mmCIF file of C-alpha atoms and ligand atoms in Angstrom:
data_model
loop_
_atom_site.group_PDB
_atom_site.id
_atom_site.type_symbol
_atom_site.label_atom_id
_atom_site.label_comp_id
_atom_site.label_asym_id
_atom_site.label_seq_id
_atom_site.Cartn_x
_atom_site.Cartn_y
_atom_site.Cartn_z
ATOM 1 C CA MET A 1 361.657 145.691 166.446
ATOM 2 C CA GLN A 2 359.592 147.382 163.808
ATOM 3 C CA GLN A 3 356.871 148.770 166.044
ATOM 4 C CA ASN A 4 354.908 150.742 163.487
ATOM 5 C CA LYS A 5 354.908 148.340 160.585
ATOM 6 C CA LYS A 6 352.892 145.168 160.150
ATOM 7 C CA SER A 7 355.333 142.324 160.696
ATOM 8 C CA LEU A 8 355.325 138.695 161.726
ATOM 9 C CA LEU A 9 356.304 139.309 165.361
ATOM 10 C CA ASN A 10 354.390 142.520 165.833
ATOM 11 C CA CYS A 11 351.129 141.067 167.086
ATOM 12 C CA SER A 12 349.548 144.382 168.032
ATOM 13 C CA HIS A 13 349.311 145.137 164.304
ATOM 14 C CA THR A 14 348.065 141.694 163.259
ATOM 15 C CA ASP A 15 344.641 140.209 163.953
ATOM 16 C CA PRO A 16 345.313 136.487 164.511
ATOM 17 C CA ASN A 17 341.793 135.668 163.300
ATOM 18 C CA LYS A 18 342.006 137.525 159.992
ATOM 19 C CA ILE A 19 343.829 135.191 157.600
ATOM 20 C CA LEU A 20 342.819 137.024 154.402
ATOM 21 C CA PRO A 21 344.489 138.717 152.672
ATOM 22 C CA ILE A 22 347.480 136.476 153.143
ATOM 23 C CA GLN A 23 350.691 138.340 153.805
ATOM 24 C CA TYR A 24 353.127 135.402 153.873
ATOM 25 C CA ALA A 25 352.354 133.246 150.828
ATOM 26 C CA TRP A 26 355.092 130.719 151.753
ATOM 27 C CA ALA A 27 353.175 129.695 154.890
ATOM 28 C CA ARG A 28 350.098 128.916 152.794
ATOM 29 C CA THR A 29 352.213 126.973 150.263
ATOM 30 C CA HIS A 30 353.710 124.784 152.996
ATOM 31 C CA TYR A 31 350.218 124.140 154.370
ATOM 32 C CA LYS A 32 349.062 122.918 150.952
ATOM 33 C CA ASN A 33 352.186 120.759 150.549
ATOM 34 C CA GLY A 34 351.454 119.178 153.928
ATOM 35 C CA VAL A 35 347.873 118.383 152.915
ATOM 36 C CA ALA A 36 349.096 116.894 149.602
ATOM 37 C CA ASN A 37 351.156 114.346 151.561
ATOM 38 C CA ASN A 38 348.266 113.291 153.816
ATOM 39 C CA TRP A 39 348.684 109.728 155.067
ATOM 40 C CA THR A 40 347.928 107.481 158.043
ATOM 41 C CA PRO A 41 350.062 104.635 159.404
ATOM 42 C CA GLU A 42 347.310 101.993 159.037
ATOM 43 C CA GLU A 43 347.378 102.460 155.241
ATOM 44 C CA VAL A 44 350.731 100.681 155.290
ATOM 45 C CA PRO A 45 350.662 96.891 155.780
ATOM 46 C CA MET A 46 353.073 95.534 158.417
ATOM 47 C CA GLN A 47 352.668 91.801 157.771
ATOM 48 C CA GLN A 48 356.002 91.394 155.961
ATOM 49 C CA ASP A 49 357.801 93.331 158.699
ATOM 50 C CA VAL A 50 356.277 91.104 161.378
ATOM 51 C CA GLU A 51 357.402 87.989 159.499
ATOM 52 C CA GLN A 52 360.918 89.348 159.000
ATOM 53 C CA TRP A 53 361.172 90.529 162.609
ATOM 54 C CA LYS A 54 360.182 87.108 163.963
ATOM 55 C CA LYS A 55 362.163 84.958 161.505
ATOM 56 C CA PRO A 56 365.302 83.816 163.363
ATOM 57 C CA GLY A 57 368.468 85.350 161.913
ATOM 58 C CA PHE A 58 366.750 87.306 159.113
ATOM 59 C CA ILE A 59 367.186 90.664 160.826
ATOM 60 C CA THR A 60 370.665 90.521 162.359
ATOM 61 C CA ASP A 61 371.458 91.679 165.894
ATOM 62 C CA ASP A 62 373.241 94.754 164.521
ATOM 63 C CA GLU A 63 370.237 95.605 162.347
ATOM 64 C CA ARG A 64 367.901 95.112 165.321
ATOM 65 C CA ARG A 65 370.001 97.485 167.388
ATOM 66 C CA MET A 66 369.810 100.178 164.705
ATOM 67 C CA ILE A 67 366.048 99.738 164.365
ATOM 68 C CA MET A 68 365.472 99.852 168.126
ATOM 69 C CA TRP A 69 367.672 102.926 168.607
ATOM 70 C CA ASN A 70 365.796 104.786 165.881
ATOM 71 C CA LEU A 71 362.376 103.753 167.187
ATOM 72 C CA GLY A 72 363.529 104.835 170.658
ATOM 73 C CA PHE A 73 364.766 108.204 169.435
ATOM 74 C CA PHE A 74 361.871 109.065 167.089
ATOM 75 C CA SER A 75 359.027 107.818 169.312
ATOM 76 C CA THR A 76 359.740 110.502 171.902
ATOM 77 C CA ALA A 77 361.309 113.148 169.602
ATOM 78 C CA GLU A 78 357.973 113.458 167.784
ATOM 79 C CA SER A 79 356.170 114.471 170.957
ATOM 80 C CA LEU A 80 358.995 116.799 172.048
ATOM 81 C CA THR A 81 358.557 118.544 168.694
ATOM 82 C CA ALA A 82 354.760 118.657 169.002
ATOM 83 C CA ASN A 83 355.032 120.106 172.507
ATOM 84 C CA ASN A 84 357.319 122.854 171.275
ATOM 85 C CA ILE A 85 354.882 123.842 168.525
ATOM 86 C CA VAL A 86 351.820 123.880 170.751
ATOM 87 C CA LEU A 87 353.265 125.156 174.035
ATOM 88 C CA ALA A 88 355.972 127.535 172.833
ATOM 89 C CA VAL A 89 355.921 128.540 169.148
ATOM 90 C CA TYR A 90 352.143 128.924 168.683
ATOM 91 C CA LYS A 91 351.866 131.407 171.535
ATOM 92 C CA HIS A 92 354.430 133.771 170.058
ATOM 93 C CA ILE A 93 353.775 133.395 166.324
ATOM 94 C CA THR A 94 350.415 135.139 165.979
ATOM 95 C CA ASN A 95 350.345 135.600 162.200
ATOM 96 C CA PRO A 96 347.224 133.671 161.051
ATOM 97 C CA GLU A 97 348.681 131.887 158.006
ATOM 98 C CA CYS A 98 351.678 130.748 160.064
ATOM 99 C CA ARG A 99 349.299 129.541 162.769
ATOM 100 C CA GLN A 100 347.309 127.610 160.171
ATOM 101 C CA TYR A 101 350.528 125.863 159.176
ATOM 102 C CA LEU A 102 351.480 125.207 162.828
ATOM 103 C CA LEU A 103 348.113 123.504 163.383
ATOM 104 C CA ARG A 104 348.735 121.326 160.331
ATOM 105 C CA GLN A 105 352.218 120.506 161.565
ATOM 106 C CA ALA A 106 350.886 119.618 165.020
ATOM 107 C CA PHE A 107 348.440 117.207 163.345
ATOM 108 C CA GLU A 108 351.285 115.644 161.351
ATOM 109 C CA GLU A 109 353.297 115.163 164.564
ATOM 110 C CA ALA A 110 350.249 113.325 165.976
ATOM 111 C CA ILE A 111 350.324 111.083 162.870
ATOM 112 C CA HIS A 112 354.022 110.425 163.486
ATOM 113 C CA THR A 113 353.339 109.587 167.129
ATOM 114 C CA ASP A 114 350.667 107.211 165.858
ATOM 115 C CA MET A 115 353.185 105.616 163.499
ATOM 116 C CA PHE A 116 355.408 104.584 166.417
ATOM 117 C CA ILE A 117 352.436 103.225 168.378
ATOM 118 C CA TYR A 118 351.531 101.165 165.270
ATOM 119 C CA CYS A 119 355.106 99.902 164.843
ATOM 120 C CA CYS A 120 355.444 98.935 168.532
ATOM 121 C CA ASP A 121 352.054 97.175 168.463
ATOM 122 C CA SER A 122 352.748 95.338 165.179
ATOM 123 C CA LEU A 123 356.180 94.070 166.190
ATOM 124 C CA GLY A 124 355.157 93.384 169.785
ATOM 125 C CA LEU A 125 357.856 95.633 171.244
ATOM 126 C CA ASP A 126 357.970 96.448 174.947
ATOM 127 C CA PRO A 127 356.726 100.040 175.288
ATOM 128 C CA ASP A 128 358.581 100.442 178.577
ATOM 129 C CA GLU A 129 361.787 99.764 176.680
ATOM 130 C CA VAL A 130 361.104 101.899 173.576
ATOM 131 C CA TYR A 131 359.617 104.924 175.348
ATOM 132 C CA THR A 132 362.318 105.152 177.999
ATOM 133 C CA MET A 133 365.264 105.004 175.601
ATOM 134 C CA TYR A 134 365.434 108.805 175.522
ATOM 135 C CA GLN A 135 366.392 108.572 179.173
ATOM 136 C CA THR A 136 368.332 105.295 179.275
ATOM 137 C CA VAL A 137 370.414 105.515 176.073
ATOM 138 C CA GLU A 138 373.078 108.198 176.594
ATOM 139 C CA SER A 139 373.479 109.106 172.909
ATOM 140 C CA ILE A 140 369.722 109.733 172.554
ATOM 141 C CA LYS A 141 369.493 111.575 175.869
ATOM 142 C CA ALA A 142 372.342 113.903 174.863
ATOM 143 C CA LYS A 143 370.566 114.903 171.634
ATOM 144 C CA ASP A 144 367.209 115.563 173.303
ATOM 145 C CA GLU A 145 368.783 117.526 176.157
ATOM 146 C CA PHE A 146 370.701 119.678 173.692
ATOM 147 C CA VAL A 147 367.523 120.677 171.841
ATOM 148 C CA VAL A 148 365.377 121.057 174.960
ATOM 149 C CA ASP A 149 368.006 123.385 176.415
ATOM 150 C CA MET A 150 367.838 125.615 173.297
ATOM 151 C CA THR A 151 364.112 126.070 173.806
ATOM 152 C CA LYS A 152 363.892 126.524 177.576
ATOM 153 C CA SER A 153 363.823 130.308 177.704
ATOM 154 C CA ILE A 154 360.763 130.766 175.487
ATOM 155 C CA LEU A 155 358.778 128.235 177.555
ATOM 156 C CA ASP A 156 359.054 130.567 180.556
ATOM 157 C CA PRO A 157 355.512 131.893 181.143
ATOM 158 C CA ASN A 158 356.941 135.398 181.480
ATOM 159 C CA PHE A 159 358.724 135.238 178.124
ATOM 160 C CA ALA A 160 357.511 137.899 175.687
ATOM 161 C CA ILE A 161 358.906 139.304 172.467
ATOM 162 C CA THR A 162 359.819 142.802 173.509
ATOM 163 C CA ASP A 163 363.386 143.414 172.378
ATOM 164 C CA THR A 164 366.291 142.126 170.308
ATOM 165 C CA GLU A 165 367.377 139.625 172.931
ATOM 166 C CA SER A 166 363.930 138.053 173.039
ATOM 167 C CA ILE A 167 363.895 137.765 169.228
ATOM 168 C CA GLN A 168 367.230 135.933 169.466
ATOM 169 C CA LYS A 169 365.739 133.568 172.064
ATOM 170 C CA LEU A 170 362.858 132.810 169.724
ATOM 171 C CA LEU A 171 365.261 132.245 166.810
ATOM 172 C CA ASN A 172 367.326 129.958 169.037
ATOM 173 C CA ASP A 173 364.214 127.851 169.701
ATOM 174 C CA LEU A 174 363.300 127.722 166.009
ATOM 175 C CA VAL A 175 366.827 126.665 165.044
ATOM 176 C CA GLY A 176 366.789 124.037 167.829
ATOM 177 C CA TYR A 177 363.638 122.333 166.603
ATOM 178 C CA TYR A 178 363.311 123.041 162.890
ATOM 179 C CA VAL A 179 366.956 123.051 161.842
ATOM 180 C CA ILE A 180 368.638 120.753 164.391
ATOM 181 C CA MET A 181 365.955 118.285 165.566
ATOM 182 C CA GLU A 182 363.922 117.977 162.370
ATOM 183 C CA GLY A 183 366.569 119.052 159.856
ATOM 184 C CA ILE A 184 369.678 117.252 161.135
ATOM 185 C CA PHE A 185 368.886 114.635 163.812
ATOM 186 C CA PHE A 186 365.857 113.286 161.932
ATOM 187 C CA TYR A 187 367.653 113.049 158.609
ATOM 188 C CA ALA A 188 370.391 110.719 159.831
ATOM 189 C CA GLY A 189 367.706 108.433 161.289
ATOM 190 C CA PHE A 190 365.759 108.561 158.024
ATOM 191 C CA ALA A 191 368.890 107.614 156.063
ATOM 192 C CA MET A 192 369.504 104.614 158.365
ATOM 193 C CA MET A 193 365.930 103.320 158.194
ATOM 194 C CA LEU A 194 365.553 103.944 154.454
ATOM 195 C CA HIS A 195 368.831 102.157 153.835
ATOM 196 C CA LEU A 196 367.177 99.051 155.310
ATOM 197 C CA LEU A 197 364.190 99.585 153.014
ATOM 198 C CA ARG A 198 366.518 99.753 149.999
ATOM 199 C CA ASN A 199 367.735 96.314 151.089
ATOM 200 C CA GLN A 200 364.120 95.043 151.253
ATOM 201 C CA LYS A 201 364.180 94.816 155.042
ATOM 202 C CA MET A 202 361.367 96.159 157.249
ATOM 203 C CA VAL A 203 359.582 97.583 154.213
ATOM 204 C CA GLY A 204 356.412 98.646 156.074
ATOM 205 C CA ILE A 205 358.362 100.706 158.592
ATOM 206 C CA GLY A 206 360.453 101.977 155.691
ATOM 207 C CA GLU A 207 357.427 103.160 153.749
ATOM 208 C CA GLN A 208 356.141 104.980 156.833
ATOM 209 C CA PHE A 209 359.532 106.633 157.222
ATOM 210 C CA GLN A 210 359.270 107.798 153.596
ATOM 211 C CA TYR A 211 355.971 109.548 154.320
ATOM 212 C CA THR A 212 357.395 110.985 157.518
ATOM 213 C CA LEU A 213 360.471 112.235 155.668
ATOM 214 C CA ARG A 214 358.247 114.113 153.216
ATOM 215 C CA ASP A 215 356.298 115.655 156.100
ATOM 216 C CA GLU A 216 359.495 116.636 157.868
ATOM 217 C CA SER A 217 360.992 118.186 154.738
ATOM 218 C CA THR A 218 357.991 120.533 154.704
ATOM 219 C CA HIS A 219 358.304 121.215 158.438
ATOM 220 C CA LEU A 220 361.843 122.350 158.065
ATOM 221 C CA ALA A 221 361.141 124.340 154.897
ATOM 222 C CA PHE A 222 358.453 126.201 156.872
ATOM 223 C CA GLY A 223 360.824 126.618 159.821
ATOM 224 C CA ALA A 224 363.547 128.018 157.562
ATOM 225 C CA ASP A 225 361.118 130.474 155.931
ATOM 226 C CA LEU A 226 359.895 131.507 159.372
ATOM 227 C CA ILE A 227 363.456 132.065 160.573
ATOM 228 C CA GLY A 228 364.363 133.892 157.349
ATOM 229 C CA THR A 229 361.349 136.199 157.572
ATOM 230 C CA ILE A 230 361.995 137.055 161.226
ATOM 231 C CA ILE A 231 365.608 137.872 160.354
ATOM 232 C CA ALA A 232 364.617 139.962 157.308
ATOM 233 C CA GLU A 233 362.142 141.958 159.397
ATOM 234 C CA ASN A 234 364.445 142.260 162.416
ATOM 235 C CA PRO A 235 367.983 142.423 160.994
ATOM 236 C CA GLU A 236 369.338 143.920 164.237
ATOM 237 C CA ALA A 237 368.838 140.500 165.910
ATOM 238 C CA TRP A 238 371.032 138.687 163.342
ATOM 239 C CA THR A 239 374.364 139.943 164.669
ATOM 240 C CA ASP A 240 377.728 138.424 163.793
ATOM 241 C CA SER A 241 378.128 137.007 167.285
ATOM 242 C CA PHE A 242 374.626 135.484 167.244
ATOM 243 C CA LYS A 243 375.302 133.980 163.814
ATOM 244 C CA ALA A 244 378.538 132.465 165.182
ATOM 245 C CA THR A 245 376.620 131.024 168.169
ATOM 246 C CA ILE A 246 374.075 129.401 165.851
ATOM 247 C CA THR A 247 376.805 127.948 163.600
ATOM 248 C CA GLU A 248 378.557 126.475 166.668
ATOM 249 C CA LYS A 249 375.304 124.861 167.826
ATOM 250 C CA ILE A 250 374.789 123.282 164.414
ATOM 251 C CA LYS A 251 378.365 121.924 164.511
ATOM 252 C CA LYS A 252 377.728 120.536 168.003
ATOM 253 C CA ALA A 253 374.534 118.897 166.709
ATOM 254 C CA VAL A 254 376.513 117.160 163.939
ATOM 255 C CA ASP A 255 378.912 115.796 166.580
ATOM 256 C CA LEU A 256 376.050 114.595 168.809
ATOM 257 C CA GLU A 257 374.349 112.865 165.896
ATOM 258 C CA HIS A 258 377.639 111.303 164.818
ATOM 259 C CA ALA A 259 378.080 109.897 168.344
ATOM 260 C CA TYR A 260 374.520 108.562 168.141
ATOM 261 C CA ALA A 261 375.255 106.959 164.741
ATOM 262 C CA GLN A 262 378.343 105.254 166.220
ATOM 263 C CA ASP A 263 376.141 103.938 169.020
ATOM 264 C CA CYS A 264 373.474 102.743 166.533
ATOM 265 C CA LEU A 265 375.960 101.170 164.129
ATOM 266 C CA PRO A 266 378.979 99.993 166.120
ATOM 267 C CA ARG A 267 379.996 97.596 163.323
ATOM 268 C CA GLY A 268 378.012 98.863 160.348
ATOM 269 C CA ILE A 269 375.277 97.006 158.421
ATOM 270 C CA LEU A 270 374.701 96.290 154.722
ATOM 271 C CA GLY A 271 377.432 98.689 153.599
ATOM 272 C CA LEU A 272 376.250 101.477 155.911
ATOM 273 C CA ASN A 273 378.393 102.762 158.772
ATOM 274 C CA ALA A 274 378.739 105.720 161.127
ATOM 275 C CA GLU A 275 381.361 107.422 158.939
ATOM 276 C CA LEU A 276 378.989 107.521 155.946
ATOM 277 C CA ILE A 277 376.330 108.933 158.260
ATOM 278 C CA ARG A 278 378.866 111.560 159.383
ATOM 279 C CA GLN A 279 379.415 112.573 155.733
ATOM 280 C CA TYR A 280 375.678 112.805 155.193
ATOM 281 C CA LEU A 281 375.317 114.877 158.366
ATOM 282 C CA GLU A 282 378.006 117.292 157.210
ATOM 283 C CA TYR A 283 376.390 117.636 153.797
ATOM 284 C CA THR A 284 372.977 118.127 155.411
ATOM 285 C CA ALA A 285 374.226 120.632 157.993
ATOM 286 C CA ASP A 286 375.774 122.746 155.211
ATOM 287 C CA ARG A 287 372.471 122.797 153.355
ATOM 288 C CA ARG A 288 370.655 123.915 156.509
ATOM 289 C CA LEU A 289 373.257 126.594 157.226
ATOM 290 C CA GLN A 290 372.911 127.958 153.688
ATOM 291 C CA ARG A 291 369.140 127.902 153.876
ATOM 292 C CA ILE A 292 369.159 130.265 156.869
ATOM 293 C CA GLY A 293 371.797 132.514 155.328
ATOM 294 C CA LEU A 294 374.918 131.228 157.107
ATOM 295 C CA ASN A 295 378.202 130.079 155.588
ATOM 296 C CA THR A 296 378.823 126.389 155.010
ATOM 297 C CA VAL A 297 381.304 124.649 157.327
ATOM 298 C CA TYR A 298 382.135 121.253 155.873
ATOM 299 C CA ASN A 299 381.766 121.248 152.055
ATOM 300 C CA THR A 300 381.315 117.454 152.057
ATOM 301 C CA ASN A 301 379.714 115.643 149.094
ATOM 302 C CA ASN A 302 376.344 113.919 149.543
ATOM 303 C CA PRO A 303 377.003 110.181 150.068
ATOM 304 C CA PHE A 304 373.245 109.395 149.750
ATOM 305 C CA PRO A 305 371.858 111.080 146.615
ATOM 306 C CA TRP A 306 368.972 108.591 146.737
ATOM 307 C CA MET A 307 367.604 110.447 149.799
ATOM 308 C CA SER A 308 366.620 113.447 147.663
ATOM 309 C CA GLU A 309 364.894 111.204 145.133
ATOM 310 C CA ILE A 310 362.628 109.843 147.877
ATOM 311 C CA MET A 311 361.531 113.352 148.842
ATOM 312 C CA ASP A 312 360.593 114.177 145.278
ATOM 313 C CA LEU A 313 358.389 111.132 144.685
ATOM 314 C CA ARG A 314 354.657 111.568 144.494
ATOM 315 C CA LYS A 315 352.803 110.157 147.465
ATOM 316 C CA GLU A 316 350.887 107.643 145.344
ATOM 317 C CA LYS A 317 354.041 106.035 143.980
ATOM 318 C CA ASN A 318 355.801 103.216 145.691
ATOM 319 C CA PHE A 319 359.520 103.860 145.793
ATOM 320 C CA PHE A 320 360.492 100.580 144.175
ATOM 321 C CA GLU A 321 357.856 100.686 141.448
ATOM 322 C CA THR A 322 358.656 104.188 140.297
ATOM 323 C CA ARG A 323 360.882 104.944 137.356
ATOM 324 C CA VAL A 324 363.145 107.973 137.214
ATOM 325 C CA THR A 325 360.883 109.630 134.635
ATOM 326 C CA GLU A 326 358.080 109.729 137.198
ATOM 327 C CA TYR A 327 359.993 111.787 139.720
ATOM 328 C CA GLN A 328 358.353 115.060 140.473
ATOM 329 C CA THR A 329 360.247 117.939 141.944
ATOM 330 C CA ALA A 330 358.246 119.969 144.415
ATOM 331 C CA GLY A 331 359.502 123.477 143.731
ATOM 332 C CA GLN A 332 359.181 124.682 147.309
ATOM 333 C CA LEU A 333 361.167 121.866 148.879
ATOM 334 C CA ASP A 334 364.699 122.927 148.202
ATOM 335 C CA TRP A 335 366.057 120.384 150.679
ATOM 336 C CA ASP A 336 367.896 117.219 149.938
HETATM 337 MN MN1 LIG B 401 357.422 114.579 162.920
HETATM 338 FE FE1 LIG B 402 358.145 117.531 162.274
#
């Protein structure tokens, strides 16, 4: 660790209450991008979804299964993510502009939690079913346990950043939540739910997933910049064996999400199936690997180029009413 130089993890040289002058401009940029996408679930009408959900045969059993599995996964994954920010990351990341972003992100996770309350209430779903799926559905449980395990060591009250090993533990946590949970697991779920929206089914939930996707793309851009900065300032922690461990975990995450997709879509719906999701996962995992300076593994083409278009749309524009000429590329969000 660089003990004598001002750096992100060297709290003794950083006053957490002195945000100006800003040292890490990227953290401030992500904060402003988050604010620019401000939204609340109640802005989105659910009447059409309620009608479709209740109309016999309109939403097929296979579509219902996919919707329920994703509501079950996301409803609890949002609070797992929020808990990690507030209880683990915030304590150890003392840089004030990063903390400002973490507070914004925590607020956005509260909005996402609210979104699932709103969806359950609107559709009249049984909360005891939805909110226990992370324990009762094996493919969801396996994903959550994998991420929670990656973050256990920094939740230990005695954990402190004192040496190279502790920096690796922190990086392991950040990869677990920002890259794997938000950057890989969430994206397959987004693709499934937004595929329904493209078929004019469950459009209110779909619109809320669009807003959430834009929030999450900023979360993981921040996470990747945080990881990249920690590595740049502490290169001794980014050893070949640690890099190999991280790559293996990302590959394992792709397999877990693929198993989940097979469970969500045992027969496929509306031209979407688990193998297309697998391709998207491989494409996405490669992008995440590259973003944190690791080699790609799969070199698979993107089967869903429409996903990147959604991220680039202005908040005010409805996806279906927007022409290609109105797309706006947010320079900082180099994710698709
Ligand atoms: Mn979220
Ligand atoms: Fe998030």
